[in-house]
PDB file of C-alpha atoms in Angstrom:
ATOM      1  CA  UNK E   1     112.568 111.787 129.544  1.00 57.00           C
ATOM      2  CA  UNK E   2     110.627 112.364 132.600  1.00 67.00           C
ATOM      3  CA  UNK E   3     110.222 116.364 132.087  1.00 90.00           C
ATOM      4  CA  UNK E   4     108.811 115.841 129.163  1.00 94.00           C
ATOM      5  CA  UNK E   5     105.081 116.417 128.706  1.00 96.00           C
ATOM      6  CA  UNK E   6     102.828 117.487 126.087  1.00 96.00           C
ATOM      7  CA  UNK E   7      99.733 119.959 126.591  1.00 96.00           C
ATOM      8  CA  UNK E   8      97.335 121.372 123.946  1.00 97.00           C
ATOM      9  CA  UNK E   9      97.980 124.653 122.146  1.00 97.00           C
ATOM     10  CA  UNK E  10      94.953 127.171 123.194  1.00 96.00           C
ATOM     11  CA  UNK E  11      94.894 130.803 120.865  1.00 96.00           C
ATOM     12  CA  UNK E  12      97.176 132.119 123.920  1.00 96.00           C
ATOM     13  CA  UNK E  13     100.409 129.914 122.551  1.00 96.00           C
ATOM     14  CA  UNK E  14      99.461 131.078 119.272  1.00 96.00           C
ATOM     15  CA  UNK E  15     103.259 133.308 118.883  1.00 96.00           C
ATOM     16  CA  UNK E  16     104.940 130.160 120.478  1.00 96.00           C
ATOM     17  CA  UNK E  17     103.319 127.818 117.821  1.00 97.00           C
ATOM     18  CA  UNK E  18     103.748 130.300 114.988  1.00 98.00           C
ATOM     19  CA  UNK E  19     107.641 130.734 116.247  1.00 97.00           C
ATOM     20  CA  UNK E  20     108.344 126.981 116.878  1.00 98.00           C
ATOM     21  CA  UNK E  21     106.280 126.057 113.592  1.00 97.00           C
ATOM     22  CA  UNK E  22     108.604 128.147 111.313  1.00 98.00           C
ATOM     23  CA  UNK E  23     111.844 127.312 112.877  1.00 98.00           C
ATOM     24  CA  UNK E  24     111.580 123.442 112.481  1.00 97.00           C
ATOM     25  CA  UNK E  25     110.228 123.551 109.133  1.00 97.00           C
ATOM     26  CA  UNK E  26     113.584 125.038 108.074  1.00 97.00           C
ATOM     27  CA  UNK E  27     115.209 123.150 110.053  1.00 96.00           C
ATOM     28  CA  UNK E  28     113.639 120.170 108.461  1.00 94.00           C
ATOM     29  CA  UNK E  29     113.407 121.440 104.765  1.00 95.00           C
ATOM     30  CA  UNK E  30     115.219 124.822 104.020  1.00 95.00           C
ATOM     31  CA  UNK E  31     118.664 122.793 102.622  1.00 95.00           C
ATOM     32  CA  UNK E  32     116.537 120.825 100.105  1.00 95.00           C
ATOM     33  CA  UNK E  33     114.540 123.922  98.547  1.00 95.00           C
ATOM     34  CA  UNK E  34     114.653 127.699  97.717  1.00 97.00           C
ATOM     35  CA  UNK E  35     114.732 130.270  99.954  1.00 97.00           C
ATOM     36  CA  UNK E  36     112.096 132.021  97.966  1.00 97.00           C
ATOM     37  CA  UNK E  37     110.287 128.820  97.617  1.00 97.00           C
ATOM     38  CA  UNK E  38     110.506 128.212 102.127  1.00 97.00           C
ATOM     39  CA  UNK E  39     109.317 131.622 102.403  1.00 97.00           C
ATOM     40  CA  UNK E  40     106.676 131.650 100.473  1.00 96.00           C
ATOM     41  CA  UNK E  41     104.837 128.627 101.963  1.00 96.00           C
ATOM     42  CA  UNK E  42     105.987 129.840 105.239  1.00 97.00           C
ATOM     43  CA  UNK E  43     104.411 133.462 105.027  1.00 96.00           C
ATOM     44  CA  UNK E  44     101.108 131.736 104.058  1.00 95.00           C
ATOM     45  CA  UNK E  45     100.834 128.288 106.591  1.00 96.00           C
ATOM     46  CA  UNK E  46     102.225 129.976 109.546  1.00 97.00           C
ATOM     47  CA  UNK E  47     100.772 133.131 109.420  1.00 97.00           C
ATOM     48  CA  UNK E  48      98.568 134.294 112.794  1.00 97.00           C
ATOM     49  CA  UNK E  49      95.793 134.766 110.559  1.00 97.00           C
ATOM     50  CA  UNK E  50      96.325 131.052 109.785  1.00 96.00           C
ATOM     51  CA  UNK E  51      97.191 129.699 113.015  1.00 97.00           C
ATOM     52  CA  UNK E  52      94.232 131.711 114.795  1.00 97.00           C
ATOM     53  CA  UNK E  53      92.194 130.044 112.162  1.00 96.00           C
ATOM     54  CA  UNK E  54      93.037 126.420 112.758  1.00 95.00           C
ATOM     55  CA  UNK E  55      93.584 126.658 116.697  1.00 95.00           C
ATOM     56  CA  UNK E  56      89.473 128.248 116.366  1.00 95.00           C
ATOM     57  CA  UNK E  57      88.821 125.027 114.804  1.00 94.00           C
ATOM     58  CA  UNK E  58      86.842 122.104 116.435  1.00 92.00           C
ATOM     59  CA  UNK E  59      88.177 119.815 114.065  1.00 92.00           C
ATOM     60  CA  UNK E  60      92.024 120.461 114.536  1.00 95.00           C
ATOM     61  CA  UNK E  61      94.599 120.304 117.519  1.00 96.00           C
ATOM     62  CA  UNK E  62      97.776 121.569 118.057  1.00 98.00           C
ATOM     63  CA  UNK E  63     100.126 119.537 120.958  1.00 98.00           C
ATOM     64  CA  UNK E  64     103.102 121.780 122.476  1.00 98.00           C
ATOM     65  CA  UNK E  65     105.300 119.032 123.699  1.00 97.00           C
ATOM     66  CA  UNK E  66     107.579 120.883 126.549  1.00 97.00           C
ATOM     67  CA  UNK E  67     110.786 119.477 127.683  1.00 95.00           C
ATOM     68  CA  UNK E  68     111.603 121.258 131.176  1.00 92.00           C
ATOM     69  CA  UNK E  69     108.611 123.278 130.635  1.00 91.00           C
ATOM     70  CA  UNK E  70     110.398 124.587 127.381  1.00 94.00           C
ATOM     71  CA  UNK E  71     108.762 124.506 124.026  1.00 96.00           C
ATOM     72  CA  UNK E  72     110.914 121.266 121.977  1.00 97.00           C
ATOM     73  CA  UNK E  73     108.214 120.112 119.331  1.00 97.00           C
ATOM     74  CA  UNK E  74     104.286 120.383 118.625  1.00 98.00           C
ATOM     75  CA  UNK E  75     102.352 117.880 116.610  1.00 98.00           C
ATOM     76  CA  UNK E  76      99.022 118.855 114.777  1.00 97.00           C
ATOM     77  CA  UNK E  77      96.101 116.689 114.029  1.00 96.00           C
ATOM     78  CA  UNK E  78      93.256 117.170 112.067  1.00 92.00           C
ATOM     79  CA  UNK E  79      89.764 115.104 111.715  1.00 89.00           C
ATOM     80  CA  UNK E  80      86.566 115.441 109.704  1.00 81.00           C
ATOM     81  CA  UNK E  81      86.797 118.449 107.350  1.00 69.00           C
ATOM     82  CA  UNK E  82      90.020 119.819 108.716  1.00 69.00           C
ATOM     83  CA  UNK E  83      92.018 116.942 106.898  1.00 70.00           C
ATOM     84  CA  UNK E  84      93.996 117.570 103.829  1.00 67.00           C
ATOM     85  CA  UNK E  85      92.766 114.845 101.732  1.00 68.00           C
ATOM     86  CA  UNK E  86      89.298 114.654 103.314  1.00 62.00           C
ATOM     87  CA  UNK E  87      88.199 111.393 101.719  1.00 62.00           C
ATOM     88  CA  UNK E  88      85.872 110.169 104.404  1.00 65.00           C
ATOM     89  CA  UNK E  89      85.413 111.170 108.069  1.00 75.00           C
ATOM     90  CA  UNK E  90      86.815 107.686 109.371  1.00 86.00           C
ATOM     91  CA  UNK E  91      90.449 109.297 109.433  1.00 90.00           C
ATOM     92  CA  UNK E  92      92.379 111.245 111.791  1.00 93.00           C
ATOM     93  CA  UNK E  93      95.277 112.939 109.712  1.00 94.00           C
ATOM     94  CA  UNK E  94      98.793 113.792 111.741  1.00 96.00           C
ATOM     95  CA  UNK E  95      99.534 117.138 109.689  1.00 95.00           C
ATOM     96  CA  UNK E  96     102.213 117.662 111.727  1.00 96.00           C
ATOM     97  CA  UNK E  97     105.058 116.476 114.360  1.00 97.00           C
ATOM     98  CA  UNK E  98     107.916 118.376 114.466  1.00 96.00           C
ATOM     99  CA  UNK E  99     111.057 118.779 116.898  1.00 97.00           C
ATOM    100  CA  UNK E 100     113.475 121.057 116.734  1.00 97.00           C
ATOM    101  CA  UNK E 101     116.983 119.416 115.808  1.00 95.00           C
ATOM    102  CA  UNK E 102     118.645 119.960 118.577  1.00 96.00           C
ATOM    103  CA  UNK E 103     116.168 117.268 119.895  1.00 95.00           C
ATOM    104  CA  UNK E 104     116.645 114.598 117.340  1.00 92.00           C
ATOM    105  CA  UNK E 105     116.934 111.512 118.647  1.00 91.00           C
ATOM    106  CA  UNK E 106     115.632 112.123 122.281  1.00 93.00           C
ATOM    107  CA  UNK E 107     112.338 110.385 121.595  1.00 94.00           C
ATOM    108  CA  UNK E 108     110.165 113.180 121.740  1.00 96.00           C
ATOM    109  CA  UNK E 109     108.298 112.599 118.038  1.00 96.00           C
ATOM    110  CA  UNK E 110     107.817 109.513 119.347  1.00 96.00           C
ATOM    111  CA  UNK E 111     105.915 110.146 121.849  1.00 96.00           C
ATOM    112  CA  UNK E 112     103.679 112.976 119.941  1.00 97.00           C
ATOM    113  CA  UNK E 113     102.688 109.696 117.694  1.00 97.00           C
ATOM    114  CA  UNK E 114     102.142 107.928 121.143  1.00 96.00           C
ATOM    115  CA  UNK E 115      99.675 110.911 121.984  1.00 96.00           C
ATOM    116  CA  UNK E 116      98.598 110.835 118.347  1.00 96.00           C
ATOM    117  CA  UNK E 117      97.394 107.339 118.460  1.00 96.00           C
ATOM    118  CA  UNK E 118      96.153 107.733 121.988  1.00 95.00           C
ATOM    119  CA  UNK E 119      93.289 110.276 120.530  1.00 95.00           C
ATOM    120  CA  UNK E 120      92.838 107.615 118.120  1.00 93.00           C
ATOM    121  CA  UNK E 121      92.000 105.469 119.925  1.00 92.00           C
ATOM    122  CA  UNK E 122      89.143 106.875 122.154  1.00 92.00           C
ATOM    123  CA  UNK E 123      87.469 109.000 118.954  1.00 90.00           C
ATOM    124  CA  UNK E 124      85.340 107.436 116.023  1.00 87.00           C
ATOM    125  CA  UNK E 125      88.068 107.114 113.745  1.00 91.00           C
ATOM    126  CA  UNK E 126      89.623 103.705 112.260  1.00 92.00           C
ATOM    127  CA  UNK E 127      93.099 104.469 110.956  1.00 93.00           C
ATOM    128  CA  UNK E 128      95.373 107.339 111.249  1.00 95.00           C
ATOM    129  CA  UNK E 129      97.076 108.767 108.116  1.00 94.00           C
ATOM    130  CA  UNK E 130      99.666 111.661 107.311  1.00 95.00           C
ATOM    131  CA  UNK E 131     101.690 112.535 104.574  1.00 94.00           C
ATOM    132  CA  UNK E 132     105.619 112.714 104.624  1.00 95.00           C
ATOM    133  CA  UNK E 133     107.582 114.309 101.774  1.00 94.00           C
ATOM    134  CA  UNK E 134     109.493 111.600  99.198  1.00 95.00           C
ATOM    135  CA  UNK E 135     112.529 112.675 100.065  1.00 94.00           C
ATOM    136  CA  UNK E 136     112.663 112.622 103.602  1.00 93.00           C
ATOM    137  CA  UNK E 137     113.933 108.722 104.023  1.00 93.00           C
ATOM    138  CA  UNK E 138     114.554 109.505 108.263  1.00 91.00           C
ATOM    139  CA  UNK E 139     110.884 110.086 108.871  1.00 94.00           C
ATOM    140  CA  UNK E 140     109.612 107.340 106.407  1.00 96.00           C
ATOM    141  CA  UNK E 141     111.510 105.020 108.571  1.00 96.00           C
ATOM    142  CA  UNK E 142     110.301 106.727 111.332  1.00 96.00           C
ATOM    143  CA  UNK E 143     106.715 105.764 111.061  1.00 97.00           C
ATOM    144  CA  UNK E 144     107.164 102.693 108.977  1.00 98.00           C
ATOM    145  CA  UNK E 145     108.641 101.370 112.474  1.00 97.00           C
ATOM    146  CA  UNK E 146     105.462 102.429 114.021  1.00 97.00           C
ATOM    147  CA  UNK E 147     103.423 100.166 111.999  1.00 97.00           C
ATOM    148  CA  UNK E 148     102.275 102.784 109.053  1.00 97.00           C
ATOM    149  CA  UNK E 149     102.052 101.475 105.273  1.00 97.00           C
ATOM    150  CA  UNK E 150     102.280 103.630 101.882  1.00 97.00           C
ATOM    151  CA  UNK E 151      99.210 103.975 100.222  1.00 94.00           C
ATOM    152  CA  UNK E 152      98.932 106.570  98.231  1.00 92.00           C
ATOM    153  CA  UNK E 153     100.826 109.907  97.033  1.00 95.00           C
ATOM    154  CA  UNK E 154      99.566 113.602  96.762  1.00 92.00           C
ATOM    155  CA  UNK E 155     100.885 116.757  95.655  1.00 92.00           C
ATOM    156  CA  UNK E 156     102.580 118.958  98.177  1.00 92.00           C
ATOM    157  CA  UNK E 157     102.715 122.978  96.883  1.00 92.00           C
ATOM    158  CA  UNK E 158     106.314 124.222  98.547  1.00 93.00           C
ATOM    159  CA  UNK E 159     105.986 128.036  97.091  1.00 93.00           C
ATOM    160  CA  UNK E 160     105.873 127.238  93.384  1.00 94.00           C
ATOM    161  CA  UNK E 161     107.418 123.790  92.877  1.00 93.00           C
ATOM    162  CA  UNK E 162     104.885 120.703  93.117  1.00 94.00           C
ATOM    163  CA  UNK E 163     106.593 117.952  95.317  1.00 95.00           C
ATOM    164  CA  UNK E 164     105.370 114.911  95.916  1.00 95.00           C
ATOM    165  CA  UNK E 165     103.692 113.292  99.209  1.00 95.00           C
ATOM    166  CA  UNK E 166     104.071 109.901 100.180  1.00 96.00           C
ATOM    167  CA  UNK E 167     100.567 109.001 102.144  1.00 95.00           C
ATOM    168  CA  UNK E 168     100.666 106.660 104.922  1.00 96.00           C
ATOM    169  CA  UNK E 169      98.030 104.927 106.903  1.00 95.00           C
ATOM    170  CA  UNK E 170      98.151 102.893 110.396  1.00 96.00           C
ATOM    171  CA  UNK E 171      94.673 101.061 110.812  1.00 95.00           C
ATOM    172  CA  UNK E 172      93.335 101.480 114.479  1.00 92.00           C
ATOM    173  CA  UNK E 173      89.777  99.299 113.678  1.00 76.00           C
TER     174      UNK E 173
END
């Protein structure tokens, strides 16, 4: 796609993040859950209070990737003490890379995970992991194509049912 490009977030795309962040996740996940279940994790990880938080953070980045110089996807990473499961500081952790559906298929997550490994690749880190929910078989095959293993599980809070987070890794070093 040769409009498509893919710029850091700064605090000033912070109602364009917060918009695009909410309207994939249901896209993604609101047919497989509650809607008091969606909203509640909603209200609380895309809240501005939230998003001004993690965009003020040196150890997390938010990609808008623009398709015509419209907002179609974002990706977030996170290294050091931003990560989820911050078991050492040799990780950078893709929280993050979503399209909206109209955009399936058109290549665009792919290359957010190009970007992803990219930064990878030129910071102190030697593998790059993420966690992708058990029942979401499209993305699993998604990145096991790119080279990423299972190793692991962790608990994923949607609103007030624990679901379960498959953990996969893709060494760099």
């Amino acid at each position: 796609m040769t409009n498509l490009k893919l710029r850091e977030a700064s605090i000033d795309d912070l109602s364009a993040l917060q918009l695009i962040g909410i309207q994939t996740f249901k896209e993604a996940f609101a047919s497989d859950n509650s809607v008091e279940n969606m909203n509640a994790y909603i209200s609380k990880a895309f809240s501005i209070e939230t998003l001004r938080t993690q965009l003020s953070s040196p150890n997390t980045q938010f990609y808008l990737a623009l398709l015509n110089d419209k907002v179609v996807g974002y990706l977030k990473i996170n290294f050091e003490k931003s990560q989820l499961e911050n078991k050492n500081n040799k990780g950078l952790e893709i929280e993050r890379i979503y399209v909206y559906k109209e955009f399936y298929g058109k290549k665009i997550g792919q290359f957010m995970l190009d970007k992803a490994i990219a930064i990878s690749k030129i910071t102190p880190v030697n593998y790059i992991w993420l966690g992708v929910w058990e029942h979401n078989p499209r993305a699993i095959r998604f990145y096991e194509k790119n080279g990423f293993v299972a190793f692991d599980k962790h608990a994923f809070i949607l609103g007030d049912e624990n679901q379960t987070d498959i953990l996969m890794k893709l060494q760099i070093t």
